[in-house]
């Protein structure tokens, strides 16, 4: 009996404790809600008429590495034409709503379910990556608030979005959004976007054209029709058309016709921007970090790594020789990346012979595109061999060789479906026994293929990846042709990887920024060295020695080839007695960007 009473008393105590806890939590919640309500009530909604003035307040400027030459101004010759909503294509309004906020005309400025989903995702990821923003929230964020990612700012955005919907109509909000959204570069608003891209007014946009324009505001730098992600723009356009069909905004016939429509974008208008390919490259990465709005309108001062004089020389050189190549080799384009191997800083970038030439897709940056590197991949394979214990004196046999076990030594298939592979040298000459030094210096193909076979394709790819090349992810497809440039790499990554050879085996991450400050002068970021050893210093020195060995390359290219730089001491052949007195010492030489010091290193004894 006593046991039963004790059990009942214990249950009653638990119930009282739970009631007190629940009451305390309710009280705390009500107090918090009261403070939150009072705080929200004190927020004042700025006058809607101030939106335009706020947006054009501060431009972002890109400078060269000296901070003197202006490369690009986000508001230079800014183009914006505000038009009433009724003068915009119905397709444009529908496309924008479909991709940005398909419940725009139903919600009160915010979508609680989207907010809850964003809160849960952010809480689990410990970030502010999810915003769940409506069109109204985007207008508020871009016009009234900073781009800071914080809980108080987000709460302000929600409150102000609700208040804004009480002050003006839905159509007015949509009109503001379509008149003030960034569409890339100095283009703001749908009317300027329509005129700039298609040469027509926003009211005359077709369904497909409207889908393209609606695709841009989320990331105008990334989705730019003049950038390197045209495939991404196409995919987003198709997503928009699909959503419009699902939402009943367009019919099956309209959807099918829009998919078939071939849309032509007008050529880029020439501007005074210097290093335009580099600016596009930089804007894309900065937009990911700071947001499109801050990048375009945050009043940032960006000191880049570009050497203005070197950039001009690079552009002139690329144009000159690209035009020559078009005549001699039917090759329309060329590109160049100049990088300081000691820092990884990009000193010049030319993505085509003419950024504004539509005939050659000049706005496409070929330095970032994946292309076959040809024989420039050979040093990575020979570096792998040196890592495995081979030396530059190792003998290889430059003789006609059939590499496939499915074929006879005479390159005859053993069965009908067999594929033979017997590489030739560029001059169709076989030189017999040669050293690795001679093979690489003379860019022989047969010894290179044999070296790749000896070290293994996976090992060679691993060396290339360690040195900065990330695109060789299908070794089975590449096979032995890898060493002759069978894989695809970008010039940017190839240049960065080569810096590991030039910098004694140490590679720095490519960088285009020295310093960024906001409108108040606050430093947002500065260049910091991000270096790592990617290859043994002796391996790097040996490869560099071979590549600069004029004597070793002479049998194939001649003593005075285009690879010979006269008396300029770019590197020293350690076998040459003339330079014996310099071994182990620093000497000063003239380079294109001024004087620099190098240390002369010998990898073998000198007679």
Coordinates of C-alpha atoms in Angstrom, one line a residue, residues 65-400:
X65 CA 48.6 46.0 -59.4
X66 CA 49.9 49.6 -58.9
X67 CA 46.5 50.9 -58.1
X68 CA 46.8 53.6 -60.8
X69 CA 45.4 52.3 -64.0
X70 CA 41.6 51.8 -64.0
X71 CA 40.8 48.5 -65.7
X72 CA 37.0 48.5 -65.2
X73 CA 34.3 50.6 -63.6
X74 CA 31.0 48.8 -62.9
X75 CA 29.1 52.1 -63.5
X76 CA 31.1 53.5 -66.3
X77 CA 28.5 54.3 -69.0
X78 CA 25.9 52.6 -66.9
X79 CA 22.7 51.8 -68.9
X80 CA 19.3 51.8 -67.2
X81 CA 15.9 52.7 -68.6
X82 CA 12.9 52.4 -66.4
X83 CA 9.6 51.5 -68.1
X84 CA 6.1 50.7 -66.8
X85 CA 5.1 47.1 -66.2
X86 CA 2.6 47.2 -69.0
X87 CA 5.4 47.9 -71.5
X88 CA 7.1 44.6 -70.7
X89 CA 6.4 41.4 -72.4
X90 CA 3.9 39.2 -70.6
X91 CA 6.3 36.3 -71.2
X92 CA 9.1 38.2 -69.3
X93 CA 6.9 38.7 -66.3
X94 CA 5.8 35.1 -66.3
X95 CA 9.3 33.7 -66.8
X96 CA 10.6 35.9 -63.9
X97 CA 7.9 34.8 -61.6
X98 CA 8.3 31.1 -62.6
X99 CA 12.0 31.0 -61.8
X100 CA 12.2 33.5 -58.9
X101 CA 8.9 33.2 -57.0
X102 CA 6.0 31.2 -58.4
X103 CA 3.7 32.2 -55.5
X104 CA 4.4 35.9 -55.9
X105 CA 0.8 36.9 -56.2
X106 CA -0.3 34.7 -53.2
X107 CA 2.1 35.4 -50.4
X108 CA 2.3 38.4 -48.0
X109 CA 5.9 39.3 -48.9
X110 CA 7.4 36.2 -47.4
X111 CA 6.8 32.5 -47.6
X112 CA 6.8 30.9 -44.1
X113 CA 7.4 27.4 -45.5
X114 CA 10.4 28.5 -47.5
X115 CA 11.7 30.4 -44.5
X116 CA 11.3 27.4 -42.2
X117 CA 13.1 25.2 -44.8
X118 CA 15.9 27.7 -45.1
X119 CA 16.3 27.9 -41.3
X120 CA 16.5 24.2 -41.0
X121 CA 19.1 23.8 -43.8
X122 CA 21.1 26.7 -42.4
X123 CA 21.0 25.3 -38.9
X124 CA 22.2 21.9 -40.0
X125 CA 24.9 23.3 -42.2
X126 CA 25.9 26.1 -39.8
X127 CA 25.8 28.7 -42.7
X128 CA 23.5 31.2 -44.3
X129 CA 23.5 29.6 -47.7
X130 CA 19.8 29.3 -48.0
X131 CA 17.6 32.4 -48.1
X132 CA 14.2 31.3 -49.3
X133 CA 13.8 34.8 -50.8
X134 CA 10.7 36.0 -52.5
X135 CA 10.8 38.7 -55.2
X136 CA 9.6 41.2 -52.6
X137 CA 12.5 40.2 -50.3
X138 CA 15.0 40.6 -53.1
X139 CA 13.7 44.2 -53.8
X140 CA 14.1 44.9 -50.1
X141 CA 17.5 43.3 -49.8
X142 CA 18.9 45.1 -52.9
X143 CA 17.4 48.5 -52.1
X144 CA 17.2 49.0 -48.4
X145 CA 19.6 46.6 -46.6
X146 CA 23.3 45.6 -46.7
X147 CA 24.3 42.3 -48.1
X148 CA 25.6 41.1 -44.7
X149 CA 24.6 37.5 -44.0
X150 CA 23.3 37.5 -40.4
X151 CA 20.2 36.6 -38.5
X152 CA 19.2 40.2 -37.6
X153 CA 19.6 41.4 -41.2
X154 CA 17.4 38.5 -42.4
X155 CA 14.7 39.2 -39.8
X156 CA 14.7 42.9 -41.0
X157 CA 14.4 41.6 -44.6
X158 CA 11.3 39.6 -43.6
X159 CA 9.6 42.4 -41.7
X160 CA 10.4 45.0 -44.4
X161 CA 9.1 42.7 -47.1
X162 CA 5.7 42.4 -45.3
X163 CA 5.6 46.2 -44.7
X164 CA 6.5 46.9 -48.4
X165 CA 3.6 44.8 -49.6
X166 CA 1.3 47.0 -47.5
X167 CA 2.6 50.2 -49.0
X168 CA 2.7 49.4 -52.7
X169 CA 1.0 46.8 -54.9
X170 CA 2.3 43.5 -56.2
X171 CA 2.6 44.9 -59.7
X172 CA 4.6 47.9 -58.5
X173 CA 7.0 45.5 -56.7
X174 CA 7.5 43.4 -59.8
X175 CA 8.0 46.6 -61.9
X176 CA 10.8 47.7 -59.5
X177 CA 12.4 44.3 -59.7
X178 CA 12.3 44.2 -63.5
X179 CA 13.6 47.8 -63.8
X180 CA 16.5 47.5 -61.3
X181 CA 17.8 43.9 -61.5
X182 CA 21.3 43.5 -62.8
X183 CA 21.6 41.7 -66.1
X184 CA 25.4 41.7 -66.4
X185 CA 28.1 44.4 -66.7
X186 CA 26.6 47.9 -66.6
X187 CA 23.2 46.7 -67.8
X188 CA 20.3 47.2 -65.3
X189 CA 16.6 46.6 -65.9
X190 CA 14.8 44.5 -68.5
X191 CA 14.5 47.2 -71.1
X192 CA 18.3 47.8 -71.3
X193 CA 18.8 44.0 -71.3
X194 CA 16.4 43.6 -74.2
X195 CA 18.0 46.4 -76.2
X196 CA 21.5 45.3 -75.4
X197 CA 21.1 41.6 -76.0
X198 CA 18.5 41.5 -78.8
X199 CA 18.1 45.1 -80.1
X200 CA 14.4 45.2 -79.3
X201 CA 12.2 46.7 -76.6
X202 CA 11.2 44.6 -73.6
X203 CA 7.6 44.6 -74.8
X204 CA 8.6 42.7 -77.9
X205 CA 10.5 39.9 -76.3
X206 CA 9.6 36.4 -77.5
X207 CA 9.1 33.5 -75.1
X208 CA 12.6 32.1 -75.5
X209 CA 14.2 35.6 -75.3
X210 CA 12.2 36.3 -72.1
X211 CA 13.5 33.0 -70.6
X212 CA 17.1 34.0 -71.3
X213 CA 16.7 37.4 -69.6
X214 CA 14.8 35.9 -66.6
X215 CA 17.7 33.5 -66.2
X216 CA 20.3 36.2 -65.6
X217 CA 19.6 38.1 -62.3
X218 CA 20.4 35.1 -60.1
X219 CA 24.1 35.2 -61.3
X220 CA 24.6 37.6 -64.2
X221 CA 28.4 37.2 -64.1
X222 CA 28.2 33.4 -64.3
X223 CA 25.3 33.1 -66.8
X224 CA 26.5 35.9 -69.1
X225 CA 25.9 35.1 -72.7
X226 CA 29.3 36.5 -73.4
X227 CA 31.1 34.4 -70.8
X228 CA 32.4 30.8 -70.6
X229 CA 29.2 29.3 -69.2
X230 CA 26.8 29.5 -72.1
X231 CA 25.8 25.9 -71.5
X232 CA 24.7 26.9 -68.0
X233 CA 22.6 29.7 -69.4
X234 CA 21.0 27.3 -71.9
X235 CA 20.2 24.8 -69.1
X236 CA 18.6 27.6 -66.9
X237 CA 16.6 28.9 -69.8
X238 CA 15.2 25.4 -70.4
X239 CA 14.4 25.0 -66.7
X240 CA 12.4 28.3 -66.8
X241 CA 10.5 27.1 -69.9
X242 CA 9.7 23.8 -68.1
X243 CA 8.4 25.6 -65.0
X244 CA 6.3 27.9 -67.0
X245 CA 4.7 24.9 -68.7
X246 CA 4.2 23.1 -65.4
X247 CA 2.6 26.2 -63.9
X248 CA 0.2 26.5 -66.8
X249 CA 1.7 29.8 -67.9
X250 CA 2.3 28.5 -71.4
X251 CA 0.9 25.7 -73.6
X252 CA 2.7 22.6 -74.8
X253 CA 2.9 24.2 -78.3
X254 CA 4.4 27.4 -77.0
X255 CA 6.9 25.4 -75.0
X256 CA 7.9 23.3 -78.0
X257 CA 8.3 26.3 -80.2
X258 CA 10.4 28.1 -77.6
X259 CA 12.7 25.1 -77.4
X260 CA 13.2 25.2 -81.1
X261 CA 13.7 28.9 -81.4
X262 CA 17.3 29.9 -82.3
X263 CA 18.1 33.1 -80.4
X264 CA 20.9 35.3 -81.5
X265 CA 22.6 37.7 -79.0
X266 CA 24.0 40.9 -80.3
X267 CA 27.8 41.4 -80.3
X268 CA 29.3 43.0 -77.2
X269 CA 29.6 46.7 -77.4
X270 CA 33.2 47.8 -77.3
X271 CA 34.2 49.5 -74.1
X272 CA 37.3 51.1 -72.6
X273 CA 37.8 48.2 -70.2
X274 CA 41.4 46.8 -70.1
X275 CA 41.9 43.1 -69.7
X276 CA 38.2 42.3 -70.3
X277 CA 38.7 38.5 -70.2
X278 CA 40.5 38.8 -66.9
X279 CA 37.7 41.1 -65.5
X280 CA 35.1 38.5 -66.4
X281 CA 37.2 35.8 -64.8
X282 CA 37.6 37.8 -61.6
X283 CA 34.0 39.0 -61.5
X284 CA 32.7 35.5 -61.6
X285 CA 34.7 34.3 -58.6
X286 CA 34.0 37.5 -56.6
X287 CA 30.3 37.3 -57.3
X288 CA 30.3 33.9 -55.7
X289 CA 32.1 35.2 -52.6
X290 CA 30.4 38.6 -52.1
X291 CA 27.2 38.4 -54.1
X292 CA 26.3 40.1 -57.4
X293 CA 24.8 43.1 -55.7
X294 CA 27.8 44.0 -53.6
X295 CA 30.2 43.4 -56.6
X296 CA 28.2 45.7 -58.8
X297 CA 27.0 48.3 -56.3
X298 CA 29.1 47.9 -53.1
X299 CA 31.6 50.6 -53.9
X300 CA 34.5 48.2 -53.7
X301 CA 38.1 49.1 -54.8
X302 CA 39.8 46.1 -56.2
X303 CA 43.5 46.1 -56.7
X304 CA 44.2 43.3 -59.1
X305 CA 47.5 41.5 -59.9
X306 CA 47.5 42.7 -63.5
X307 CA 50.6 44.5 -64.8
X308 CA 49.0 47.0 -67.1
X309 CA 52.0 47.4 -69.4
X310 CA 52.5 43.7 -69.6
X311 CA 48.8 43.2 -70.3
X312 CA 49.0 45.6 -73.3
X313 CA 52.1 43.9 -74.7
X314 CA 50.4 40.5 -74.2
X315 CA 47.2 41.6 -76.1
X316 CA 49.3 43.0 -78.9
X317 CA 51.4 39.8 -79.2
X318 CA 48.4 37.5 -79.2
X319 CA 46.6 39.5 -81.9
X320 CA 49.7 39.7 -84.1
X321 CA 50.5 36.0 -84.0
X322 CA 46.9 34.8 -84.0
X323 CA 46.4 36.7 -87.3
X324 CA 49.6 35.2 -88.7
X325 CA 48.4 31.7 -87.7
X326 CA 45.0 32.3 -89.3
X327 CA 46.9 32.7 -92.6
X328 CA 49.5 30.0 -92.1
X329 CA 47.7 27.3 -90.2
X330 CA 44.0 28.2 -90.6
X331 CA 43.9 28.8 -86.8
X332 CA 41.6 31.7 -85.8
X333 CA 42.5 32.3 -82.2
X334 CA 45.1 32.3 -79.4
X335 CA 45.4 33.0 -75.7
X336 CA 48.0 33.9 -73.1
X337 CA 48.4 33.7 -69.4
X338 CA 51.4 35.3 -67.7
X339 CA 51.9 34.2 -64.1
X340 CA 54.6 35.0 -61.5
X341 CA 55.7 31.5 -60.4
X342 CA 57.0 32.8 -57.1
X343 CA 53.5 34.1 -56.1
X344 CA 50.9 32.6 -58.4
X345 CA 49.8 36.1 -59.2
X346 CA 48.3 36.6 -62.7
X347 CA 50.2 39.4 -64.4
X348 CA 48.4 39.2 -67.8
X349 CA 45.5 37.3 -69.3
X350 CA 44.4 37.4 -72.9
X351 CA 41.5 35.0 -73.7
X352 CA 41.3 35.6 -77.5
X353 CA 42.8 37.8 -80.1
X354 CA 39.9 40.2 -79.8
X355 CA 37.3 40.2 -77.0
X356 CA 34.8 42.0 -79.1
X357 CA 35.1 40.0 -82.3
X358 CA 31.9 38.0 -82.8
X359 CA 33.2 36.1 -85.8
X360 CA 35.7 34.2 -83.6
X361 CA 33.5 34.2 -80.4
X362 CA 36.1 36.5 -79.0
X363 CA 34.4 37.0 -75.7
X364 CA 35.0 33.3 -74.9
X365 CA 38.0 32.9 -72.7
X366 CA 40.1 30.1 -74.2
X367 CA 42.6 30.2 -71.3
X368 CA 39.9 28.7 -69.1
X369 CA 38.6 26.2 -71.6
X370 CA 39.8 22.6 -71.8
X371 CA 42.0 22.0 -74.8
X372 CA 44.6 19.3 -75.7
X373 CA 48.0 20.5 -74.6
X374 CA 50.1 18.6 -77.1
X375 CA 53.7 18.0 -76.2
X376 CA 53.6 20.5 -73.3
X377 CA 52.4 17.6 -71.2
X378 CA 55.6 15.6 -71.7
X379 CA 57.5 17.3 -68.8
X380 CA 54.9 15.8 -66.3
X381 CA 55.6 12.3 -67.6
X382 CA 59.4 12.7 -67.5
X383 CA 59.1 14.3 -64.0
X384 CA 57.2 11.1 -62.9
X385 CA 60.1 9.1 -64.3
X386 CA 62.7 11.1 -62.4
X387 CA 60.6 10.6 -59.2
X388 CA 60.8 6.9 -59.7
X389 CA 64.6 6.9 -60.0
X390 CA 65.3 7.4 -63.7
X391 CA 67.8 10.1 -64.5
X392 CA 68.2 12.5 -67.4
X393 CA 71.0 10.1 -68.7
X394 CA 68.6 7.1 -68.8
X395 CA 68.7 5.6 -72.3
X396 CA 65.4 5.2 -74.3
X397 CA 65.1 3.8 -77.8
X398 CA 63.7 6.0 -80.4
X399 CA 62.7 3.4 -83.0
X400 CA 59.5 2.5 -84.7

